[in-house]
Tab-separated table of C-alpha atoms and ligand atoms in Angstrom:
chain	number	residue	atom	x	y	z
A	512	MET	CA	97.426	84.811	75.419
A	513	ALA	CA	98.256	82.089	77.935
A	514	LYS	CA	95.520	81.480	80.423
A	515	VAL	CA	96.436	81.946	84.079
A	516	LYS	CA	95.490	78.913	86.078
A	517	GLN	CA	92.923	79.726	88.745
A	518	ILE	CA	94.392	78.808	92.120
A	519	ASN	CA	91.995	77.012	94.390
A	520	MET	CA	92.086	78.924	97.662
A	521	GLU	CA	91.987	76.256	100.324
A	522	ASN	CA	92.962	78.634	103.086
A	523	LYS	CA	89.622	79.653	104.554
A	524	ASP	CA	90.716	83.117	105.736
A	525	LEU	CA	92.116	83.984	102.315
A	526	LYS	CA	88.933	82.781	100.651
A	527	ILE	CA	86.697	84.839	102.976
A	528	GLY	CA	88.879	87.940	102.492
A	529	PHE	CA	88.701	87.614	98.721
A	530	ASP	CA	84.959	86.948	98.736
A	531	ASN	CA	84.486	90.140	100.771
A	532	ILE	CA	86.302	92.123	98.074
A	533	ILE	CA	84.027	90.688	95.379
A	534	LYS	CA	80.934	91.294	97.533
A	535	GLY	CA	82.022	94.885	98.152
A	536	ASN	CA	82.472	95.410	94.440
A	537	GLN	CA	79.010	94.044	93.709
A	538	GLU	CA	77.565	96.587	96.140
A	539	TRP	CA	79.538	99.346	94.413
A	540	MET	CA	78.287	98.177	91.001
A	541	GLU	CA	74.747	98.324	92.346
A	542	PHE	CA	75.378	101.907	93.525
A	543	VAL	CA	76.790	102.886	90.113
A	544	LYS	CA	73.831	101.258	88.350
A	545	ASN	CA	71.323	103.168	90.490
A	546	ASP	CA	73.055	106.525	90.075
A	547	SER	CA	70.807	108.682	87.935
A	548	THR	CA	73.169	111.620	87.400
A	549	GLY	CA	75.043	110.028	84.516
A	550	ARG	CA	78.364	110.930	86.100
A	551	PHE	CA	79.807	107.426	85.889
A	552	GLN	CA	79.068	107.242	82.165
A	553	GLN	CA	80.797	110.616	81.874
A	554	LEU	CA	83.773	109.406	83.960
A	555	ALA	CA	84.122	106.333	81.770
A	556	LYS	CA	85.051	108.707	78.927
A	557	GLY	CA	87.739	110.640	80.801
A	558	GLN	CA	88.812	112.592	83.863
A	559	ASN	CA	89.197	116.277	84.650
A	560	PRO	CA	90.363	116.540	88.286
A	561	GLU	CA	91.392	119.904	89.751
A	562	ILE	CA	93.349	118.428	92.657
A	563	LEU	CA	96.543	116.392	92.910
A	564	TRP	CA	96.911	114.651	96.282
A	565	ILE	CA	100.308	113.412	97.446
A	566	GLY	CA	99.634	111.428	100.587
A	567	CYS	CA	100.840	108.582	102.764
A	568	ALA	CA	100.132	104.975	101.749
A	569	ASP	CA	98.588	104.440	105.210
A	570	SER	CA	95.151	102.796	104.915
A	571	ARG	CA	93.559	105.406	107.215
A	572	VAL	CA	94.047	108.471	105.029
A	573	PRO	CA	91.921	108.183	101.860
A	574	ALA	CA	92.076	111.318	99.696
A	575	ASN	CA	88.438	111.393	98.543
A	576	GLU	CA	86.810	110.927	101.943
A	577	LEU	CA	89.092	113.500	103.603
A	578	THR	CA	88.321	116.152	101.005
A	579	GLY	CA	84.650	115.347	100.471
A	580	THR	CA	85.290	114.601	96.831
A	581	LYS	CA	83.998	111.949	94.473
A	582	PRO	CA	85.644	109.657	91.918
A	583	GLY	CA	87.094	111.794	89.124
A	584	GLU	CA	87.871	114.787	91.324
A	585	VAL	CA	91.287	113.948	92.794
A	586	PHE	CA	94.399	112.603	91.060
A	587	VAL	CA	96.316	110.640	93.678
A	588	HIS	CA	99.886	109.593	94.416
A	589	ARG	CA	100.653	107.849	97.684
A	590	ASN	CA	103.826	106.425	99.166
A	591	ILE	CA	105.298	105.773	102.614
A	592	ALA	CA	105.198	109.089	104.528
A	593	ASN	CA	104.069	111.277	101.582
A	594	MET	CA	107.565	111.932	100.307
A	595	VAL	CA	108.621	114.010	97.310
A	596	VAL	CA	111.949	112.555	96.241
A	597	HIS	CA	113.439	114.321	93.232
A	598	SER	CA	114.624	111.105	91.577
A	599	ASP	CA	111.374	109.169	92.136
A	600	MET	CA	110.199	108.506	88.564
A	601	SER	CA	106.785	107.366	89.736
A	602	LEU	CA	106.148	110.651	91.571
A	603	LEU	CA	107.625	112.739	88.734
A	604	SER	CA	105.470	110.966	86.154
A	605	VAL	CA	102.312	111.530	88.206
A	606	LEU	CA	103.284	115.167	88.740
A	607	ASP	CA	104.078	115.786	85.076
A	608	TYR	CA	100.792	114.257	83.951
A	609	ALA	CA	98.776	116.091	86.609
A	610	VAL	CA	100.321	119.504	85.910
A	611	ASN	CA	100.915	119.408	82.161
A	612	VAL	CA	98.073	117.237	80.881
A	613	LEU	CA	95.293	117.381	83.476
A	614	LYS	CA	96.196	120.986	84.428
A	615	VAL	CA	95.332	120.543	88.103
A	616	LYS	CA	95.051	123.782	90.080
A	617	GLN	CA	95.588	122.620	93.651
A	618	ILE	CA	98.288	120.245	94.873
A	619	ILE	CA	98.078	118.959	98.421
A	620	VAL	CA	100.943	117.255	100.233
A	621	ALA	CA	99.172	115.496	103.090
A	622	GLY	CA	100.952	114.009	106.086
A	623	HIS	CA	99.186	112.558	109.109
A	624	TYR	CA	99.756	112.327	112.833
A	625	GLY	CA	100.650	108.810	113.930
A	626	CYS	CA	102.586	108.143	110.721
A	627	GLY	CA	104.473	104.860	111.098
A	628	GLY	CA	107.078	105.898	108.531
A	629	VAL	CA	107.903	109.080	110.423
A	630	ALA	CA	108.009	107.255	113.766
A	631	ALA	CA	110.336	104.613	112.315
A	632	SER	CA	112.662	107.293	110.968
A	633	LEU	CA	113.133	108.602	114.518
A	634	SER	CA	114.432	105.251	115.722
A	635	ARG	CA	117.737	103.467	115.163
A	636	THR	CA	116.006	100.150	114.495
A	637	GLN	CA	116.605	98.463	111.130
A	638	TYR	CA	113.406	97.585	109.276
A	639	GLY	CA	114.867	96.354	105.993
A	640	ILE	CA	114.833	97.871	102.528
A	641	ILE	CA	112.449	100.601	103.709
A	642	ASP	CA	115.330	102.102	105.740
A	643	ASN	CA	116.699	103.581	102.519
A	644	TRP	CA	113.389	105.339	101.901
A	645	LEU	CA	113.171	106.459	105.531
A	646	SER	CA	116.601	108.081	105.140
A	647	HIS	CA	114.818	110.906	103.317
A	648	ILE	CA	112.784	111.556	106.476
A	649	LYS	CA	115.917	111.268	108.598
A	650	ASP	CA	117.263	114.097	106.409
A	651	VAL	CA	114.309	116.235	107.517
A	652	TYR	CA	115.104	115.345	111.137
A	653	ARG	CA	118.746	116.326	110.554
A	654	LEU	CA	117.635	119.717	109.183
A	655	HIS	CA	115.466	120.356	112.247
A	656	SER	CA	117.279	118.297	114.896
A	657	ALA	CA	117.592	121.185	117.383
A	658	GLU	CA	113.820	121.638	117.507
A	659	ILE	CA	112.967	117.930	117.425
A	660	ASP	CA	115.525	117.045	120.102
A	661	SER	CA	114.130	119.743	122.396
A	662	ILE	CA	110.756	117.936	122.550
A	663	GLN	CA	110.691	115.337	125.330
A	664	ASP	CA	107.360	113.579	124.726
A	665	PRO	CA	107.947	110.861	122.062
A	666	GLU	CA	104.478	111.285	120.551
A	667	LYS	CA	104.804	115.080	120.298
A	668	LYS	CA	108.276	114.640	118.832
A	669	ALA	CA	106.918	112.397	116.077
A	670	ASP	CA	103.950	114.715	115.478
A	671	ARG	CA	106.254	117.704	115.024
A	672	LEU	CA	108.392	115.741	112.576
A	673	VAL	CA	105.207	114.895	110.657
A	674	GLU	CA	104.530	118.651	110.309
A	675	LEU	CA	108.108	119.538	109.402
A	676	ASN	CA	108.209	116.676	106.918
A	677	VAL	CA	105.153	118.103	105.151
A	678	HIS	CA	106.852	121.519	104.955
A	679	GLU	CA	109.992	119.980	103.461
A	680	GLN	CA	108.057	117.856	100.942
A	681	VAL	CA	106.092	120.935	99.824
A	682	PHE	CA	109.418	122.673	99.322
A	683	ASN	CA	110.809	119.681	97.402
A	684	LEU	CA	107.719	119.719	95.195
A	685	CYS	CA	108.001	123.444	94.465
A	686	THR	CA	111.661	123.118	93.494
A	687	THR	CA	110.905	120.538	90.771
A	688	SER	CA	111.325	121.745	87.195
A	689	ILE	CA	107.715	120.669	86.547
A	690	ILE	CA	106.161	123.023	89.096
A	691	GLN	CA	108.530	125.912	88.388
A	692	ASN	CA	107.922	125.701	84.635
A	693	ALA	CA	104.155	125.699	85.210
A	694	TRP	CA	104.485	128.936	87.192
A	695	LYS	CA	106.869	130.372	84.594
A	696	ASN	CA	104.236	129.689	81.921
A	697	GLY	CA	101.622	131.552	83.932
A	698	GLN	CA	99.675	128.474	85.029
A	699	ALA	CA	97.538	129.095	88.138
A	700	LEU	CA	98.782	126.461	90.539
A	701	ALA	CA	98.849	126.393	94.339
A	702	VAL	CA	100.853	123.896	96.390
A	703	HIS	CA	99.626	123.317	99.950
A	704	GLY	CA	100.909	121.398	102.970
A	705	MET	CA	98.374	119.729	105.263
A	706	VAL	CA	98.404	117.336	108.200
A	707	ILE	CA	95.556	114.926	108.899
A	708	ASN	CA	94.228	114.231	112.376
A	709	ILE	CA	92.863	110.730	111.872
A	710	GLY	CA	90.834	110.807	115.109
A	711	THR	CA	88.843	113.921	114.172
A	712	GLY	CA	89.155	113.715	110.388
A	713	GLU	CA	90.517	117.261	110.282
A	714	LEU	CA	92.790	118.328	107.443
A	715	ILE	CA	95.008	120.936	109.095
A	716	ASP	CA	96.460	123.572	106.778
A	717	GLN	CA	100.133	124.050	107.648
A	718	GLY	CA	100.270	127.591	106.231
A	719	CYS	CA	103.020	126.803	103.745
A	720	THR	CA	101.184	127.433	100.465
A	721	PHE	CA	103.262	128.379	97.424
A	722	THR	CA	101.868	129.958	94.239
A	723	ASN	CA	105.186	131.018	92.678
A	724	ASN	CA	108.917	130.352	93.067
A	725	GLU	CA	109.802	133.734	94.613
A	726	SER	CA	110.443	132.457	98.115
A	727	LEU	CA	112.353	129.315	97.176
A	728	GLY	CA	115.748	130.974	97.531
A	729	LYS	CA	118.317	131.820	94.915
A	730	VAL	CA	119.822	128.364	94.629
A	731	PHE	CA	116.491	126.597	94.057
A	732	ALA	CA	114.446	129.146	92.119
A	733	PHE	CA	115.048	128.868	88.389
A	734	LYS	CA	115.168	132.124	86.394
B	1649	LIG	ZN1	101.969	107.528	107.211
Protein backbone atom coordinates (compact mmCIF):
# COMPACT_ATOMS: atom_id res chain seq x y z
CA MET A 1 0.00 0.00 0.00
CA ALA A 2 1.32 3.45 -0.89
CA LYS A 3 2.36 5.46 2.10
CA VAL A 4 0.59 8.78 2.59
CA LYS A 5 3.08 11.56 3.00
CA GLN A 6 2.77 13.24 6.39
CA ILE A 7 2.03 16.91 5.83
CA ASN A 8 4.01 19.23 8.03
CA MET A 9 1.45 21.52 9.64
CA GLU A 10 3.08 24.91 9.63
CA ASN A 11 -0.13 26.72 10.46
CA LYS A 12 0.05 27.09 14.23
CA ASP A 13 -3.73 27.08 14.83
CA LEU A 14 -4.17 23.89 12.82
CA LYS A 15 -1.31 22.25 14.70
CA ILE A 16 -2.74 23.21 18.12
CA GLY A 17 -6.22 22.01 17.11
CA PHE A 18 -4.86 18.66 15.97
CA ASP A 19 -2.68 18.26 19.06
CA ASN A 20 -5.76 18.85 21.22
CA ILE A 21 -7.54 15.97 19.46
CA ILE A 22 -4.60 13.65 20.13
CA LYS A 23 -4.36 14.84 23.75
CA GLY A 24 -8.09 14.26 24.22
CA ASN A 25 -7.75 10.76 22.84
CA GLN A 26 -4.88 9.99 25.21
CA GLU A 27 -7.10 11.01 28.12
CA TRP A 28 -9.87 8.76 26.79
CA MET A 29 -7.41 5.86 26.43
CA GLU A 30 -6.37 6.41 30.03
CA PHE A 31 -10.04 6.26 31.08
CA VAL A 32 -10.59 3.04 29.11
CA LYS A 33 -7.44 1.51 30.61
CA ASN A 34 -8.57 2.31 34.16
CA ASP A 35 -12.10 0.99 33.66
CA SER A 36 -12.42 -2.15 35.72
CA THR A 37 -15.83 -3.31 34.49
CA GLY A 38 -14.49 -5.02 31.38
CA ARG A 39 -17.13 -3.32 29.25
CA PHE A 40 -14.67 -1.96 26.69
CA GLN A 41 -13.20 -5.42 26.12
CA GLN A 42 -16.78 -6.63 25.66
CA LEU A 43 -17.58 -3.75 23.26
CA ALA A 44 -14.50 -4.55 21.21
CA LYS A 45 -16.19 -7.85 20.32
CA GLY A 46 -19.51 -6.38 19.20
CA GLN A 47 -22.47 -4.13 19.88
CA ASN A 48 -26.02 -4.71 21.06
CA PRO A 49 -27.72 -1.28 21.26
CA GLU A 50 -31.46 -1.01 21.97
CA ILE A 51 -31.81 2.53 20.64
CA LEU A 52 -31.50 4.08 17.19
CA TRP A 53 -31.05 7.87 17.31
CA ILE A 54 -31.76 9.99 14.24
CA GLY A 55 -30.60 13.47 15.13
CA CYS A 56 -29.25 16.72 13.76
CA ALA A 57 -25.56 17.01 12.82
CA ASP A 58 -25.36 20.09 15.09
CA SER A 59 -22.38 19.82 17.46
CA ARG A 60 -24.56 20.67 20.49
CA VAL A 61 -26.82 17.62 20.44
CA PRO A 62 -24.81 14.47 21.23
CA ALA A 63 -27.01 11.36 21.50
CA ASN A 64 -25.19 9.63 24.39
CA GLU A 65 -24.99 12.62 26.73
CA LEU A 66 -28.64 13.58 26.12
CA THR A 67 -29.90 10.09 26.91
CA GLY A 68 -27.48 9.26 29.71
CA THR A 69 -26.14 6.33 27.75
CA LYS A 70 -22.67 4.93 27.23
CA PRO A 71 -20.72 3.74 24.18
CA GLY A 72 -22.45 0.66 22.77
CA GLU A 73 -25.95 1.69 23.81
CA VAL A 74 -27.09 3.95 20.95
CA PHE A 75 -26.81 3.42 17.19
CA VAL A 76 -26.65 6.87 15.64
CA HIS A 77 -27.48 8.57 12.35
CA ARG A 78 -27.18 12.33 12.09
CA ASN A 79 -27.72 14.77 9.25
CA ILE A 80 -28.71 18.42 8.80
CA ALA A 81 -32.04 18.91 10.64
CA ASN A 82 -32.65 15.22 11.47
CA MET A 83 -34.38 14.43 8.21
CA VAL A 84 -35.83 11.11 7.06
CA VAL A 85 -35.73 11.27 3.27
CA HIS A 86 -37.09 8.13 1.63
CA SER A 87 -34.39 8.03 -1.05
CA ASP A 88 -31.47 8.68 1.33
CA MET A 89 -29.44 5.46 1.02
CA SER A 90 -27.29 6.35 4.01
CA LEU A 91 -30.34 6.69 6.28
CA LEU A 92 -32.02 3.59 4.81
CA SER A 93 -28.87 1.51 5.30
CA VAL A 94 -28.54 2.62 8.93
CA LEU A 95 -32.24 1.93 9.50
CA ASP A 96 -32.14 -1.50 7.86
CA TYR A 97 -29.10 -2.54 9.89
CA ALA A 98 -30.52 -1.16 13.14
CA VAL A 99 -33.94 -2.79 12.74
CA ASN A 100 -33.12 -6.06 11.00
CA VAL A 101 -29.68 -6.93 12.37
CA LEU A 102 -29.29 -5.11 15.69
CA LYS A 103 -33.04 -5.42 16.43
CA VAL A 104 -33.27 -2.06 18.19
CA LYS A 105 -36.47 -1.50 20.18
CA GLN A 106 -36.65 2.28 20.42
CA ILE A 107 -36.09 4.75 17.59
CA ILE A 108 -35.84 8.43 18.44
CA VAL A 109 -36.09 11.22 15.88
CA ALA A 110 -34.57 14.16 17.73
CA GLY A 111 -34.86 17.76 16.58
CA HIS A 112 -33.65 20.74 18.59
CA TYR A 113 -34.69 24.32 19.17
CA GLY A 114 -32.34 26.78 17.50
CA CYS A 115 -31.74 24.45 14.55
CA GLY A 116 -29.83 26.34 11.87
CA GLY A 117 -31.16 24.08 9.12
CA VAL A 118 -34.77 24.77 10.08
CA ALA A 119 -34.13 28.51 10.40
CA ALA A 120 -32.47 28.58 6.98
CA SER A 121 -35.43 26.77 5.43
CA LEU A 122 -37.71 29.61 6.57
CA SER A 123 -35.70 32.18 4.64
CA ARG A 124 -35.44 32.91 0.92
CA THR A 125 -31.66 33.23 1.10
CA GLN A 126 -29.56 30.89 -1.07
CA TYR A 127 -26.93 28.96 0.88
CA GLY A 128 -25.63 26.68 -1.87
CA ILE A 129 -25.99 22.96 -2.40
CA ILE A 130 -27.63 22.60 1.03
CA ASP A 131 -30.71 24.40 -0.37
CA ASN A 132 -31.72 21.16 -2.07
CA TRP A 133 -31.64 19.36 1.27
CA LEU A 134 -33.48 22.21 2.99
CA SER A 135 -36.25 21.87 0.39
CA HIS A 136 -37.43 18.84 2.38
CA ILE A 137 -37.96 21.12 5.39
CA LYS A 138 -39.63 23.71 3.18
CA ASP A 139 -42.06 20.91 2.29
CA VAL A 140 -42.92 20.60 5.99
CA TYR A 141 -43.47 24.37 6.11
CA ARG A 142 -45.73 24.12 3.04
CA LEU A 143 -47.80 21.42 4.77
CA HIS A 144 -48.24 23.59 7.87
CA SER A 145 -47.95 27.09 6.38
CA ALA A 146 -51.24 28.34 7.88
CA GLU A 147 -50.03 27.62 11.41
CA ILE A 148 -46.45 28.77 10.86
CA ASP A 149 -47.50 31.99 9.13
CA SER A 150 -49.84 32.84 12.01
CA ILE A 151 -46.86 33.05 14.42
CA GLN A 152 -45.34 36.53 14.45
CA ASP A 153 -42.22 36.05 16.59
CA PRO A 154 -39.42 34.73 14.30
CA GLU A 155 -37.89 32.58 17.04
CA LYS A 156 -41.23 31.00 17.99
CA LYS A 157 -41.96 30.44 14.31
CA ALA A 158 -38.71 28.52 13.87
CA ASP A 159 -39.26 26.59 17.11
CA ARG A 160 -42.71 25.48 15.97
CA LEU A 161 -41.29 24.35 12.63
CA VAL A 162 -38.68 22.35 14.55
CA GLU A 163 -41.53 20.52 16.35
CA LEU A 164 -43.60 20.00 13.20
CA ASN A 165 -40.51 18.81 11.35
CA VAL A 166 -39.95 16.13 13.99
CA HIS A 167 -43.58 14.99 13.61
CA GLU A 168 -43.21 14.75 9.83
CA GLN A 169 -39.87 12.90 10.02
CA VAL A 170 -41.38 10.39 12.48
CA PHE A 171 -44.18 9.88 9.98
CA ASN A 172 -41.69 9.48 7.11
CA LEU A 173 -39.80 6.91 9.17
CA CYS A 174 -42.93 4.91 9.98
CA THR A 175 -43.97 4.80 6.33
CA THR A 176 -40.70 3.14 5.25
CA SER A 177 -40.97 -0.50 4.18
CA ILE A 178 -38.31 -1.33 6.80
CA ILE A 179 -40.35 -0.15 9.78
CA GLN A 180 -43.67 -1.45 8.47
CA ASN A 181 -42.22 -4.90 7.76
CA ALA A 182 -40.75 -5.04 11.27
CA TRP A 183 -44.21 -4.38 12.72
CA LYS A 184 -45.78 -6.85 10.30
CA ASN A 185 -43.35 -9.51 11.55
CA GLY A 186 -44.36 -8.82 15.14
CA GLN A 187 -41.16 -7.03 16.14
CA ALA A 188 -41.60 -4.80 19.21
CA LEU A 189 -40.51 -1.42 17.95
CA ALA A 190 -41.49 2.08 19.06
CA VAL A 191 -40.75 5.23 17.06
CA HIS A 192 -40.67 8.48 19.06
CA GLY A 193 -40.38 12.17 18.20
CA MET A 194 -38.46 14.43 20.59
CA VAL A 195 -37.19 18.00 20.65
CA ILE A 196 -34.07 19.03 22.55
CA ASN A 197 -33.82 22.22 24.57
CA ILE A 198 -30.08 22.82 24.41
CA GLY A 199 -30.14 25.38 27.24
CA THR A 200 -31.71 23.02 29.79
CA GLY A 201 -30.66 19.70 28.26
CA GLU A 202 -34.28 18.53 28.25
CA LEU A 203 -35.42 15.95 25.72
CA ILE A 204 -39.06 16.88 25.18
CA ASP A 205 -41.35 14.05 24.08
CA GLN A 206 -43.57 15.31 21.27
CA GLY A 207 -46.31 12.73 21.93
CA CYS A 208 -46.15 11.25 18.45
CA THR A 209 -45.03 7.70 19.27
CA PHE A 210 -45.93 4.94 16.81
CA THR A 211 -45.84 1.21 17.59
CA ASN A 212 -47.77 -0.02 14.54
CA ASN A 213 -48.91 1.24 11.13
CA GLU A 214 -52.62 1.55 12.00
CA SER A 215 -52.73 5.33 12.08
CA LEU A 216 -50.59 5.98 9.01
CA GLY A 217 -53.58 6.29 6.70
CA LYS A 218 -54.72 4.05 3.90
CA VAL A 219 -52.32 5.33 1.28
CA PHE A 220 -49.21 4.88 3.44
CA ALA A 221 -50.00 1.80 5.52
CA PHE A 222 -49.03 -1.39 3.73
CA LYS A 223 -51.36 -4.39 4.13
ZN1 LIG B 1 -30.01 21.37 13.79
